[in-house]
Coordinates of C-alpha atoms in Angstrom, one line a residue:
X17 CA 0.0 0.0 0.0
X18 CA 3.1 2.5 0.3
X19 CA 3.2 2.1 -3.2
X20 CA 0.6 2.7 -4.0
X21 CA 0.3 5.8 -1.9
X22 CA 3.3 7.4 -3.5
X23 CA 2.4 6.6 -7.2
X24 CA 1.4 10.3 -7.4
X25 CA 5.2 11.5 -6.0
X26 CA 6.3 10.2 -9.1
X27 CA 5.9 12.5 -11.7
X28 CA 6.7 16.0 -13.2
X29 CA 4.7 18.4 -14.8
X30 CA 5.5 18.7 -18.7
X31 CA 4.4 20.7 -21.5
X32 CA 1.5 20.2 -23.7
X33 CA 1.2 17.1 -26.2
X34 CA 2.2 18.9 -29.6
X35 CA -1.6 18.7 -30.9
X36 CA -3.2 20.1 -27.9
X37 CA -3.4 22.3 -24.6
X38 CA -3.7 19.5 -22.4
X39 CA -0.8 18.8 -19.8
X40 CA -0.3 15.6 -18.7
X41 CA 1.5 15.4 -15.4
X42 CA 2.8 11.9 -16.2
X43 CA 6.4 10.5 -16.6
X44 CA 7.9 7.9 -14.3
X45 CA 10.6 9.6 -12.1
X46 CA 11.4 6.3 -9.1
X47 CA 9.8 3.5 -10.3
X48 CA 9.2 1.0 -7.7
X49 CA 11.4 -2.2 -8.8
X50 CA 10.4 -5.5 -8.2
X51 CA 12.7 -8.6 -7.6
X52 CA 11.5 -11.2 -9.9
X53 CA 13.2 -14.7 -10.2
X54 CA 12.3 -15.8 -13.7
X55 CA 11.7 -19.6 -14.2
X56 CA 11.7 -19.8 -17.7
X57 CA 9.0 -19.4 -20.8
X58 CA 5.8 -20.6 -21.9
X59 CA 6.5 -23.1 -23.7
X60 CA 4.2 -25.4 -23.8
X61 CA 2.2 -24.1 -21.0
X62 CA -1.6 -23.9 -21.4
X63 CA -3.2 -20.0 -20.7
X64 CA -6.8 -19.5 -20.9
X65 CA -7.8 -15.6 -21.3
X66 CA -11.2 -14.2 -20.7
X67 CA -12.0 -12.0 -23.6
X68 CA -9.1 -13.0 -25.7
X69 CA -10.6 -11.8 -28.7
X70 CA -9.1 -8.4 -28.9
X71 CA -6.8 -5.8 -27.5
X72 CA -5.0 -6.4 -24.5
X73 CA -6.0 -10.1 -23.9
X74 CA -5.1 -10.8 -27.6
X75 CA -2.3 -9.5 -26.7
X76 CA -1.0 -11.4 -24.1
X77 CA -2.4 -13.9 -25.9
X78 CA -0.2 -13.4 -28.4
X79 CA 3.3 -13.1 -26.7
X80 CA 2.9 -16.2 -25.2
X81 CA 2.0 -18.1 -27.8
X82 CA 5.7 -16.4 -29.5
X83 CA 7.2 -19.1 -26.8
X84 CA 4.8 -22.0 -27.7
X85 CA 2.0 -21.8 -25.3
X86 CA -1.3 -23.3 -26.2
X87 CA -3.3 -20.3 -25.7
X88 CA -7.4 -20.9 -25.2
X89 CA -9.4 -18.0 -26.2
X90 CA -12.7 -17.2 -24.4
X91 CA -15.0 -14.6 -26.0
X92 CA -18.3 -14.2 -27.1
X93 CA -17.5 -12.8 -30.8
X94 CA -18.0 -15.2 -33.6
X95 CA -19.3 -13.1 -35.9
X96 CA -17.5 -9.9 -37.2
X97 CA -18.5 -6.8 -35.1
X98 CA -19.4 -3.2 -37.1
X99 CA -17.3 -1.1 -34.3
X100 CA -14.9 -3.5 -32.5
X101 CA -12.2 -5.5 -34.5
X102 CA -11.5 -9.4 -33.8
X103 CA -13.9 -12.4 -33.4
X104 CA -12.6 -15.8 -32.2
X105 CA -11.4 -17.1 -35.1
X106 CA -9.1 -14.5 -36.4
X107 CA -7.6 -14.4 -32.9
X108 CA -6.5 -17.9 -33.2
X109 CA -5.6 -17.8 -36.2
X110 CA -3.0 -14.9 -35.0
X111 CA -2.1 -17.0 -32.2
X112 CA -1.4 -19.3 -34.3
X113 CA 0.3 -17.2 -36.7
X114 CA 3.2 -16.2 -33.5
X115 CA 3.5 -20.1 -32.6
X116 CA 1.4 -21.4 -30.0
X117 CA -1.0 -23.6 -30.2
X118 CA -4.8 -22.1 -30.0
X119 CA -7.9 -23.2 -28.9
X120 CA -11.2 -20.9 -29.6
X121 CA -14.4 -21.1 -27.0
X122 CA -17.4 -19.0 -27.1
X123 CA -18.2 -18.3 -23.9
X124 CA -20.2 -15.9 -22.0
X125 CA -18.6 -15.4 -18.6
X126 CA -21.8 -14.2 -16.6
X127 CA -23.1 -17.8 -17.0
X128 CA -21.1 -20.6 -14.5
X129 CA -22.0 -23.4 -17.0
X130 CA -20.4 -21.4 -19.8
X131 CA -17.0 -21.4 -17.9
X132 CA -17.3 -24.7 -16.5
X133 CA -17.7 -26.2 -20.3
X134 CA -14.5 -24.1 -21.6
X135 CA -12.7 -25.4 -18.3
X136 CA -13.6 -29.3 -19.1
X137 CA -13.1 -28.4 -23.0
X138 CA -9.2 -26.9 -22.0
X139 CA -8.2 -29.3 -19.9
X140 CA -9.8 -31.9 -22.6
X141 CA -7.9 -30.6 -25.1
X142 CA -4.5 -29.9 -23.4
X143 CA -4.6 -31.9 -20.2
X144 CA -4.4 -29.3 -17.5
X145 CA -4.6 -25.2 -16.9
X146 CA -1.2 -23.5 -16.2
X147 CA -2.3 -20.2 -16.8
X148 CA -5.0 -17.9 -15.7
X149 CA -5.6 -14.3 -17.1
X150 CA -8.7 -12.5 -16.3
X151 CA -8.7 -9.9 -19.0
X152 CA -12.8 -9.3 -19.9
X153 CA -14.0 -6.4 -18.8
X154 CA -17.3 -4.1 -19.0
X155 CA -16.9 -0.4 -18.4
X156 CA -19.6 2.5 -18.3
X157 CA -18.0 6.1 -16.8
X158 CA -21.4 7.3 -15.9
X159 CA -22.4 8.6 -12.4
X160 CA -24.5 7.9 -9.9
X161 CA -28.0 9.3 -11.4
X162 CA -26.9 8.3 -15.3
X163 CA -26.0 5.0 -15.0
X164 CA -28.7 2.2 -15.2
X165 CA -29.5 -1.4 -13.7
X166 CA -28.5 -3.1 -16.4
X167 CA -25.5 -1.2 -16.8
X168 CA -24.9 -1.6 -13.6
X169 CA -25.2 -5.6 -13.5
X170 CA -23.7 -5.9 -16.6
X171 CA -20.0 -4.8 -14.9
X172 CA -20.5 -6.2 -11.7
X173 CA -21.4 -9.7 -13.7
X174 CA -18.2 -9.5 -15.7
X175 CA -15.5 -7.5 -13.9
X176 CA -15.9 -8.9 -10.7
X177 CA -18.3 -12.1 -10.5
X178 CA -16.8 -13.0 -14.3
X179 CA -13.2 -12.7 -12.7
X180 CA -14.1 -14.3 -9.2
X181 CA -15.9 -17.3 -11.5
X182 CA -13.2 -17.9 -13.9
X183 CA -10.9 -18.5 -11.2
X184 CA -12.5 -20.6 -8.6
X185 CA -13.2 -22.9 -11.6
X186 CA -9.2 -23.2 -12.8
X187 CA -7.7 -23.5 -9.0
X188 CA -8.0 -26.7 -9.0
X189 CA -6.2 -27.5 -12.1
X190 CA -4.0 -24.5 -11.6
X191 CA -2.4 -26.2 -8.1
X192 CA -1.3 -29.0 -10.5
X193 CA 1.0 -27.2 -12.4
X194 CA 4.3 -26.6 -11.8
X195 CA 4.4 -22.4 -11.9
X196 CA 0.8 -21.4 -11.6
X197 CA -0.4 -17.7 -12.2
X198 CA -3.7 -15.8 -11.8
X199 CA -3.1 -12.5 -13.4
X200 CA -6.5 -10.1 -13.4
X201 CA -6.4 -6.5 -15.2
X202 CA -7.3 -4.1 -12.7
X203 CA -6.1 -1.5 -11.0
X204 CA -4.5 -0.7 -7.9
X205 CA -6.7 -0.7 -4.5
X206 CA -6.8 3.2 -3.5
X207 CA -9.7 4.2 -0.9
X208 CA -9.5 7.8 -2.5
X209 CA -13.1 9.3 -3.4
X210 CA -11.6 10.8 -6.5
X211 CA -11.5 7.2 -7.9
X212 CA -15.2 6.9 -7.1
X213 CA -17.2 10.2 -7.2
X214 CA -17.4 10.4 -11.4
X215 CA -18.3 6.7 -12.0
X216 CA -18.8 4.8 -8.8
X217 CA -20.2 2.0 -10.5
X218 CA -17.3 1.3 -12.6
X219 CA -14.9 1.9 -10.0
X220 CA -16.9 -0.9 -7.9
X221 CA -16.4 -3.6 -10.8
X222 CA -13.0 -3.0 -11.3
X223 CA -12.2 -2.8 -7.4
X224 CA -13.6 -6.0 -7.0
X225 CA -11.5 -7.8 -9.5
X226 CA -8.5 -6.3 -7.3
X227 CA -9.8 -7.7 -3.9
X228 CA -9.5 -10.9 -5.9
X229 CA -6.1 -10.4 -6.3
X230 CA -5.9 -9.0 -2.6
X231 CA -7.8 -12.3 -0.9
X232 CA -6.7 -15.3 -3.3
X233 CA -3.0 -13.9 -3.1
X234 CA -3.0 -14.8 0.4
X235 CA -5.9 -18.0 0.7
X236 CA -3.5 -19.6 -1.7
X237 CA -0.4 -18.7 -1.2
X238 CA 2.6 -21.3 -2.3
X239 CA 0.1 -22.4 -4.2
X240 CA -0.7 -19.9 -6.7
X241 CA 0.9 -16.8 -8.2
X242 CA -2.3 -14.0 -7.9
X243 CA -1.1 -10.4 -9.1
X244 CA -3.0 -7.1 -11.1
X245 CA -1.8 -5.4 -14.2
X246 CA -2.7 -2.2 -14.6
X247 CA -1.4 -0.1 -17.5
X248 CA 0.0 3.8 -16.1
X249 CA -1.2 5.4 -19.6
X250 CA -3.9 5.0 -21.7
X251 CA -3.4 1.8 -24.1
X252 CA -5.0 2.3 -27.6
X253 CA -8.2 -0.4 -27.5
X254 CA -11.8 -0.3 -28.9
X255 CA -12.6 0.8 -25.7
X256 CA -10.2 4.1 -25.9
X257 CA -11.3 4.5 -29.5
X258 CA -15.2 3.9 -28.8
X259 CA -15.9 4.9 -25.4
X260 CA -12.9 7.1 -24.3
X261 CA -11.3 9.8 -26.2
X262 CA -11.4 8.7 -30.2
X263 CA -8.7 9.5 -32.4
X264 CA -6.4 12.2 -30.3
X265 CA -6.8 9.6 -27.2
X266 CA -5.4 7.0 -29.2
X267 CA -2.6 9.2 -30.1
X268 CA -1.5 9.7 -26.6
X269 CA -1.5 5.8 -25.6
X270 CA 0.7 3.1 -25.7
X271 CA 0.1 0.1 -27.8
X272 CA -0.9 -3.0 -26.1
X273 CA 2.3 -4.5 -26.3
X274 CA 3.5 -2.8 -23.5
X275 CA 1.0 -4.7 -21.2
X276 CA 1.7 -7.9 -23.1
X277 CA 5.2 -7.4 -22.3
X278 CA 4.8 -7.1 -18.6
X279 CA 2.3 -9.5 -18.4
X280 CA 4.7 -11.8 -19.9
X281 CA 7.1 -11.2 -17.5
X282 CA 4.6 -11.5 -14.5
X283 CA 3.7 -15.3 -15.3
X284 CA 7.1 -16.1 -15.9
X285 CA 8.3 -15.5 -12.6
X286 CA 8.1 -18.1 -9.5
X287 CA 4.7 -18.0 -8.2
X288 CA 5.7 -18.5 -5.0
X289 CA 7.4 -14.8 -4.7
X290 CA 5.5 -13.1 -7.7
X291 CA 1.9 -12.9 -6.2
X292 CA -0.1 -10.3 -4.2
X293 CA 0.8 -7.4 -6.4
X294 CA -1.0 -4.4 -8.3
X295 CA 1.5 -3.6 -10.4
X296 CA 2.1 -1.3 -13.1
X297 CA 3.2 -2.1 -16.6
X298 CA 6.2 0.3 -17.3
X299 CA 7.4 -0.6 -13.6
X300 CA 7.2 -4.1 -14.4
X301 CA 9.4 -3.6 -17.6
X302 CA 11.9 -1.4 -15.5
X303 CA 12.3 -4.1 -13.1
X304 CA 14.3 -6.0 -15.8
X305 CA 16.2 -3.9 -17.0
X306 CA 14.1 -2.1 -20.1
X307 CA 14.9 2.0 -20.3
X308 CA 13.5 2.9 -23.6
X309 CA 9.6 3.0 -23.6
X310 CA 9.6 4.7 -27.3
X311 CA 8.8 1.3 -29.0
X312 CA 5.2 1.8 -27.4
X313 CA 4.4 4.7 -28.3
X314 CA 1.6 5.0 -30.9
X315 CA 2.6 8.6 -32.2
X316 CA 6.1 9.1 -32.0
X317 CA 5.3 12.6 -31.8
X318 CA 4.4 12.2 -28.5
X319 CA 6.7 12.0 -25.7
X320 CA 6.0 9.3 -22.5
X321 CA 5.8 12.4 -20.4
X322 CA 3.1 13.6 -22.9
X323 CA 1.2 10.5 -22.7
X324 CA -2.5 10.4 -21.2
X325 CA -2.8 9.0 -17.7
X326 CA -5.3 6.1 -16.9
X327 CA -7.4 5.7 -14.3
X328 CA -6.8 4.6 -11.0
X329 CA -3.1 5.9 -10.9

């Protein structure tokens, strides 16, 4: 928690991003480096993402498959969609595409016999569950007096019941295997207001997905690696395109590859000493030894100082 308390000491003001009169507060002065004993790759490792059909779980998806993981995709997108890119079967076929093996499952993770059937058909398929990563996510910045039931249910039934279900299903196949990791994308537990006042519903979801990662860390620890990823600028998804910002957001993100990246070196580490963590992408990258951040930039134009902050942080 002292971390997380002194994210906000670690930045200095900068100038304006070159197409714009916003000033982003936002470049990483001490970043807060974390021991981690790496145990190898992927290879050969089974990882089962919740919506794995796009962005960031594709992602992750993706790098490990580059060491020859069988990666199992859970989504609910077979057909094409007018406003969001990937379905299942493109994102195996790219998984495919980086070397890993891929298995595709429509799956609606509200429902427990959904997830209970793409459990049985992973473990079918490639005899146990090494891997899990808790990436589908619902999100509705509305407040208090805008935001609907349904809305409402909707995030609490993915975010944190999804990522609650998805994991009490795996644990027991999960304390099989040799290096076990639960890695949900959420964000850091701060009791600040400011977190909650503009969208408390959100904040709720999301927070519960953390206290995941805050009670399994410890119920299983030994057992199971349990961490959160959390992303310190804005990464350029469907959702930052769609919901967010549009165009000039996406300018000041990263790419997705910088959570894929960190990710990747989260659930290669020992589980035993990797777990109980929110951490932070770029810190996760620093920790082993990476100095240059430019190669996630999605304008070059823009400096990492320059870059839009995400929530939470």
């Amino acid at each position: 928690m002292q971390r997380i308390q002194a994210l906000s000491n670690q930045f200095n003001p900068t100038i304006a991003p070159p197409a714009g009169n916003v000033t982003y507060p936002w470049v990483m002065k001490y970043p807060d480096f974390f021991p981690f004993e790496q145990v190898g790759n992927l290879k050969g490792k089974t990882v089962i993402i919740s919506g794995g059909s796009r962005g960031i779980g594709l992602a992750i998806g993706i790098r490990a498959a580059k060491d020859g993981a069988n990666v199992v995709i859970l989504a609910k997108t077979v057909d094409p969609h007018p406003k969001l890119p990937g379905t299942i079967a493109s994102a195996c076929a790219e998984i495919e595409k980086a070397g890993g093996k891929a298995l595709g499952i429509q799956c609606d993770i509200r429902f427990e016999k959904d997830i209970q059937a793409a459990v049985q058909k992973t473990v079918e398929t490639f005899g146990g569950i090494d891997i899990v990563v808790n990436s589908a996510s619902a999100i509705s910045l509305t407040d208090t007096e805008s935001t609907d039931m349904k809305k409402y249910d909707l995030m609490h039934q993915i975010n944190t019941r999804g990522t609650y279900l998805m994991s009490k299903t795996c644990i027991p196949y999960l304390k099989k295997s040799s290096n076990p990791h639960i890695l949900n994308l959420s964000p850091p537990l701060s009791m600040q207001s400011k977190w909650f006042a503009p969208h408390i519903a959100y904040t709720m979801a999301k927070y519960g997905m953390s206290m995941c990662v805050l009670g399994m860390s410890e119920e299983f620890r030994n057992q199971i690696g349990v961490n959160a990823l959390w992303p310190r600028t804005s990464i350029a998804t469907a959702a930052v395109q769609n919901v967010l910002g549009g165009d000039s957001m996406m300018q000041a993100s990263r790419n997705v590859e910088i959570m894929a990246d960190s990710a990747h070196v989260i659930l290669t580490s020992c589980h035993k000493k990797t777990t109980g963590n929110f951490f932070i992408d770029d810190e996760v990258l620093a920790s082993v030894g990476v100095k240059d951040f430019s190669i996630y930039r999605c304008d070059p134009k823009f400096s990492d100082s320059q870059l839009a902050p995400d929530f939470f942080i």
